[in-house]
XYZ file of N, CA, C and O in Angstrom:
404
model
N 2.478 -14.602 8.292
C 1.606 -14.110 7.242
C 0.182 -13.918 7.736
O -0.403 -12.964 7.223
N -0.470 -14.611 8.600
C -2.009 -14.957 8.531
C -2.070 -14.538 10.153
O -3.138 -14.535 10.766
N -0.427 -14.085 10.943
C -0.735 -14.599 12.474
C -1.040 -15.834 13.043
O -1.757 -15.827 14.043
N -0.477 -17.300 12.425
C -0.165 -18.553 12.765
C 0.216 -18.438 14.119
O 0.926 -17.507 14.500
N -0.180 -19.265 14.827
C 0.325 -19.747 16.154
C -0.302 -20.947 16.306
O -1.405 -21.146 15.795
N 0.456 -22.037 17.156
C 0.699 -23.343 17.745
C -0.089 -23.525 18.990
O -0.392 -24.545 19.610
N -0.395 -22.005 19.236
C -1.238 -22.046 20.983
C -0.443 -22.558 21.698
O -0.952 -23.414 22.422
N 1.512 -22.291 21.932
C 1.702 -22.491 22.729
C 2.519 -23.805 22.902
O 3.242 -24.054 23.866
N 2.254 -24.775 21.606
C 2.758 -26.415 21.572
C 3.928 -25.544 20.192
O 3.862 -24.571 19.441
N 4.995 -26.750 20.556
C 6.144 -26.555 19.664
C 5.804 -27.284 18.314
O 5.278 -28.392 18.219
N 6.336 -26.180 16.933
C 5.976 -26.351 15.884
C 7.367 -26.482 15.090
O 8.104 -25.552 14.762
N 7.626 -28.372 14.770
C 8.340 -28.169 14.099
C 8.279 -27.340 12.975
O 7.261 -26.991 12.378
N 10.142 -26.873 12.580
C 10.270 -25.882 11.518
C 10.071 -26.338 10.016
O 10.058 -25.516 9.101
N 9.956 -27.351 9.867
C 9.357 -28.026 8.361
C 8.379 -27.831 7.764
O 8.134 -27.494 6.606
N 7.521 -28.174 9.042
C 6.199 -28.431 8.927
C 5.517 -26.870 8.680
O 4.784 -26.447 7.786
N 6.112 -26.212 9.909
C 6.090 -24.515 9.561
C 6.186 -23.941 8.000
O 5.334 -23.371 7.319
N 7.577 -24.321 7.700
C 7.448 -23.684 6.573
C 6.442 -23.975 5.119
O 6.118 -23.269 4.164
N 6.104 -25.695 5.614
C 5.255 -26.441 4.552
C 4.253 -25.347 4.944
O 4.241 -24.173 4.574
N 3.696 -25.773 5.494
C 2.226 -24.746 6.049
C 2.137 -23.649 5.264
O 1.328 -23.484 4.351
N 3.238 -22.670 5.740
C 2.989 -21.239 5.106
C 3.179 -21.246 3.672
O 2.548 -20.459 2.968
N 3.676 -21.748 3.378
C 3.772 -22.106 1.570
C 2.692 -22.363 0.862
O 2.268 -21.856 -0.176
N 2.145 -23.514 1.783
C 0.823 -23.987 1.188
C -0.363 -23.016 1.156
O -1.212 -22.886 0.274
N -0.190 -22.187 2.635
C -1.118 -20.850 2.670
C -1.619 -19.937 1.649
O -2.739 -19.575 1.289
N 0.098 -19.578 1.154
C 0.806 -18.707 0.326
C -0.294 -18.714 -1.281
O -0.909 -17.833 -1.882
N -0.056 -20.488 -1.530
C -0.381 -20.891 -2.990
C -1.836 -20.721 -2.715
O -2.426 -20.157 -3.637
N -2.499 -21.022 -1.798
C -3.952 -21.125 -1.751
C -4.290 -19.342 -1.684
O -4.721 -18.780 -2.691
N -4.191 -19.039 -1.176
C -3.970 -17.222 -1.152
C -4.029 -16.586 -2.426
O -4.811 -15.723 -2.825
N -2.910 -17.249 -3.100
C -2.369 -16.552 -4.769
C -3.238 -16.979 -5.668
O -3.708 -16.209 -6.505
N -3.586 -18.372 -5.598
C -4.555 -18.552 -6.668
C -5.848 -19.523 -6.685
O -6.615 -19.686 -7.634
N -5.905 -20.110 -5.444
C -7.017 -20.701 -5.431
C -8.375 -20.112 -4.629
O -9.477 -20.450 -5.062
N -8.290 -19.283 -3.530
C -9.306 -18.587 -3.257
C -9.705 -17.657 -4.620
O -10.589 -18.052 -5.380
N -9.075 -16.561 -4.830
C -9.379 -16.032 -5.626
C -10.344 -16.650 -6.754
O -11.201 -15.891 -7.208
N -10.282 -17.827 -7.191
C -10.893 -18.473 -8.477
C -12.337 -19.410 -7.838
O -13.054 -20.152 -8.509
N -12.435 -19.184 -6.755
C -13.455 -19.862 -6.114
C -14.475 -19.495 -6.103
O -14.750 -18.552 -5.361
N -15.878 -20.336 -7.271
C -16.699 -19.612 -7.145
C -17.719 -20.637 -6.841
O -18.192 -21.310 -7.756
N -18.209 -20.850 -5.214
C -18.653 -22.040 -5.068
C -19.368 -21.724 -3.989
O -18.642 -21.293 -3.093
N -20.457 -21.763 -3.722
C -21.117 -21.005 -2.446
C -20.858 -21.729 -1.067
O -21.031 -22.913 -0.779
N -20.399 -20.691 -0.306
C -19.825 -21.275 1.332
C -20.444 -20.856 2.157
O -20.965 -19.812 1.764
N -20.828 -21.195 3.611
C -21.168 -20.329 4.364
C -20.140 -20.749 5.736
O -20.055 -21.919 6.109
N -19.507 -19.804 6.305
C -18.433 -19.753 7.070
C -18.707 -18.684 8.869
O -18.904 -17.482 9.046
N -18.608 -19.644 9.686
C -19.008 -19.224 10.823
C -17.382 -18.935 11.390
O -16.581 -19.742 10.918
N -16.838 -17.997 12.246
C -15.593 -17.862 12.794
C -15.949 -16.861 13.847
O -16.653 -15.851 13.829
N -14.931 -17.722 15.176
C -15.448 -17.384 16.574
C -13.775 -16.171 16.168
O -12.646 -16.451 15.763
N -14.328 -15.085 16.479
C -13.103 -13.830 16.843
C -12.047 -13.959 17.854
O -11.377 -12.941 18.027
N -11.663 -15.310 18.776
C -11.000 -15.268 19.557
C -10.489 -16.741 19.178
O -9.672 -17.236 19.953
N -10.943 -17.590 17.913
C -9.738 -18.909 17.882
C -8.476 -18.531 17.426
O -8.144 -17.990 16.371
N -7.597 -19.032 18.726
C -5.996 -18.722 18.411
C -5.665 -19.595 17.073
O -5.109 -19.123 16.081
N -6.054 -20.811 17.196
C -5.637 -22.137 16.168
C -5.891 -21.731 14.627
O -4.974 -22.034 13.863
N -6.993 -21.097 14.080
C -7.181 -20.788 12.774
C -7.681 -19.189 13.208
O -8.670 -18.835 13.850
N -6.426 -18.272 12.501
C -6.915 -16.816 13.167
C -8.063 -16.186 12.055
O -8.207 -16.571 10.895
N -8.705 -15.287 12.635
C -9.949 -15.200 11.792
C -9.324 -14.242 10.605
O -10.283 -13.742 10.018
N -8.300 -13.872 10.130
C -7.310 -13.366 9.190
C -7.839 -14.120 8.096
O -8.458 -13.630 7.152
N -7.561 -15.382 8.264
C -8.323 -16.124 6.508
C -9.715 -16.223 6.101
O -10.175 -16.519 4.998
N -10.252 -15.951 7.086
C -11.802 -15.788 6.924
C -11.973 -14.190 6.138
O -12.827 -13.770 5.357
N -11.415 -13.897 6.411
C -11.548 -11.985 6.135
C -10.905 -12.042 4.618
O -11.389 -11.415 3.676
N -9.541 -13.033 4.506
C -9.365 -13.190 3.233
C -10.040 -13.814 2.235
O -9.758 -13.638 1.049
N -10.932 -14.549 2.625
C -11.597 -15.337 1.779
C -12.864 -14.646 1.071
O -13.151 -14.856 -0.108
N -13.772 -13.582 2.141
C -14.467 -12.366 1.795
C -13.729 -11.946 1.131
O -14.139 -12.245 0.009
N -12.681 -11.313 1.014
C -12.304 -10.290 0.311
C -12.130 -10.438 -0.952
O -12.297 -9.747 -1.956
N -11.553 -12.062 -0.572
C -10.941 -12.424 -2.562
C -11.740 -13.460 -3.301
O -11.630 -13.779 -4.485
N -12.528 -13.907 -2.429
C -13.694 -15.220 -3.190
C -14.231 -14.736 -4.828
O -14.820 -13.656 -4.863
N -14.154 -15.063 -5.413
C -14.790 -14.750 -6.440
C -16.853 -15.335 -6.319
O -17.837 -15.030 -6.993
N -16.707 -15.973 -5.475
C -17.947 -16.494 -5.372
C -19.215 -14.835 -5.047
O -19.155 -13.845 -4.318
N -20.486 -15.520 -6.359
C -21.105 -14.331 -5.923
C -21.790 -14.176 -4.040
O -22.215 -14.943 -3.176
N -21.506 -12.531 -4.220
C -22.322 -12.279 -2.950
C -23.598 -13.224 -2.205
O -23.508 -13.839 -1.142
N -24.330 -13.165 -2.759
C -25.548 -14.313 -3.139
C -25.832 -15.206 -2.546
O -26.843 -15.320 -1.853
N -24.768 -16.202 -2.760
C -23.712 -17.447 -2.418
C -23.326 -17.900 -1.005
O -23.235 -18.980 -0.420
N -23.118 -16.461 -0.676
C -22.211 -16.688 0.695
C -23.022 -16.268 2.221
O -23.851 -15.373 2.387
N -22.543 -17.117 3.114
C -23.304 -16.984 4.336
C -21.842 -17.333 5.192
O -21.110 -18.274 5.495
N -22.030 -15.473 5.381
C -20.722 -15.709 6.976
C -21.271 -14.628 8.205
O -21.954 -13.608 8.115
N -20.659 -15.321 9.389
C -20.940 -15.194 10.398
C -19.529 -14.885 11.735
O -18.758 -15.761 12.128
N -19.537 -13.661 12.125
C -18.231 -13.624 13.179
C -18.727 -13.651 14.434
O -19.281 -12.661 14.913
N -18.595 -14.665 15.025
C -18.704 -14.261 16.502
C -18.020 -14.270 17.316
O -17.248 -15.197 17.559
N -18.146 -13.040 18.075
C -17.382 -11.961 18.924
C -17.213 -13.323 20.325
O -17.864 -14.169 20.939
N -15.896 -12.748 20.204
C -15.508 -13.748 21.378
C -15.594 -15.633 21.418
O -15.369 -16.361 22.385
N -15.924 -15.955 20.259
C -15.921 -17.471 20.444
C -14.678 -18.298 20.030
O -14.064 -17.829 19.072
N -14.398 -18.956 20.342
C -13.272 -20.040 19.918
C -13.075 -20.980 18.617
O -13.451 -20.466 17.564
N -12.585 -22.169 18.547
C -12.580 -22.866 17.553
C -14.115 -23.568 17.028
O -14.882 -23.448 16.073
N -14.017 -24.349 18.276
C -15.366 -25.478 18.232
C -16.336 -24.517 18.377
O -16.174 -23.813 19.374
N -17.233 -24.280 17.741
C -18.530 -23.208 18.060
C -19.752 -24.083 18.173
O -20.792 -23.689 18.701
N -19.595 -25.244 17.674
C -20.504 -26.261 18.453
C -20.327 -26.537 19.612
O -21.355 -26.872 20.202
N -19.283 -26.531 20.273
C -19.292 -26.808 21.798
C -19.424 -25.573 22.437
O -19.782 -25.571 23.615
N -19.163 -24.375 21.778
C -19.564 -22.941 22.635
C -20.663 -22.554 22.991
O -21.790 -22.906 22.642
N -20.309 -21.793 23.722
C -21.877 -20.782 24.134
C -23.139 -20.613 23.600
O -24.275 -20.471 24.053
N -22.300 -20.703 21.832
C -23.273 -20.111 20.739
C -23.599 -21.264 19.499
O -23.950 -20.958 18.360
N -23.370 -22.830 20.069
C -23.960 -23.977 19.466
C -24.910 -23.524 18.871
O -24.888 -23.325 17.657
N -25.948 -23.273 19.651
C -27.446 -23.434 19.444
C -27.739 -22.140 17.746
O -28.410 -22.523 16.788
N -27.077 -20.732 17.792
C -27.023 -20.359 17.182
C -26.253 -20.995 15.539
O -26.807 -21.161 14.452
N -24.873 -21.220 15.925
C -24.192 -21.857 14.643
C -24.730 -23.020 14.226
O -24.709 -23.056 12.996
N -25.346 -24.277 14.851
C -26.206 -25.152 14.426
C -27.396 -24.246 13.687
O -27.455 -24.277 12.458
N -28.185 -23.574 14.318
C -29.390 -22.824 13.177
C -28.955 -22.440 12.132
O -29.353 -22.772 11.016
N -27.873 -21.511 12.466
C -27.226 -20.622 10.975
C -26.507 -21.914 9.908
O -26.252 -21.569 8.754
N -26.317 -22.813 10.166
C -26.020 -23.623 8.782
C -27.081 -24.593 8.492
O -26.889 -25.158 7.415
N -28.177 -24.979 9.134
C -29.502 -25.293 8.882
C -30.036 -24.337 8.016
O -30.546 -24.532 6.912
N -29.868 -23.243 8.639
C -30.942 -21.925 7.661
C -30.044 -21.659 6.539
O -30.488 -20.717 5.883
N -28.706 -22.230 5.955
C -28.393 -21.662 5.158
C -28.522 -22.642 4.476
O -28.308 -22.344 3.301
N -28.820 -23.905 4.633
C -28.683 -25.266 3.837
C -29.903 -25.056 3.327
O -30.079 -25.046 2.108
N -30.870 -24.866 4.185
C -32.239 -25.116 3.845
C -32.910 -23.994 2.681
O -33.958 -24.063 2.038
N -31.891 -23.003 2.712
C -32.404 -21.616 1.702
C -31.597 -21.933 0.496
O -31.531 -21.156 -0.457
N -31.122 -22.820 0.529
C -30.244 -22.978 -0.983
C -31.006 -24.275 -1.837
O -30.958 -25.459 -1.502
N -31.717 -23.709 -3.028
C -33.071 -24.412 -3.427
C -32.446 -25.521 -4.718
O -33.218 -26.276 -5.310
């Protein structure tokens, strides 16, 4: 559904299917009704959480525009505190904490 992958480590099939189910329900009706201001940083190259739900969450948040502070960066991974671009994703949720009055 989302492009799930294990990176490679074996995923029991239970747990698999729990997962995508749970995806499924959060997808159908709980993003959608979310109106809660987020701000969401996602590196374009983490295999572990593909940036697919980030794009869904823009799309279907009910949260106003306003609200929201997201950020894609090209080429980064999971941990974006340990990446390249720390120094940036540490500022960008400082500056977004600090602008919300």
């Amino acid at each position: 559904w989302m492009g799930l992958s294990a990176g490679g480590s074996k995923f029991c099939l239970g747990m698999a299917v729990g997962l995508l189910h749970a995806l499924e329900e959060v997808g159908k009706s709980a993003i959608p009704r979310l109106m809660v201001p987020f701000c969401v940083q996602h590196g374009t190259a983490d295999w572990g959480v593909p940036i697919e739900g980030t794009n869904f969450l823009i799309d279907h948040a009910a949260t106003p525009e306003a609200d929201r502070a997201v950020r894609k960066i090209e080429g980064a991974y999971h941990n974006l505190l340990l990446d390249d671009c720390k120094e940036e994703t540490a500022n960008f949720m400082v500056d977004w904490i600090n602008s919300r009055d």
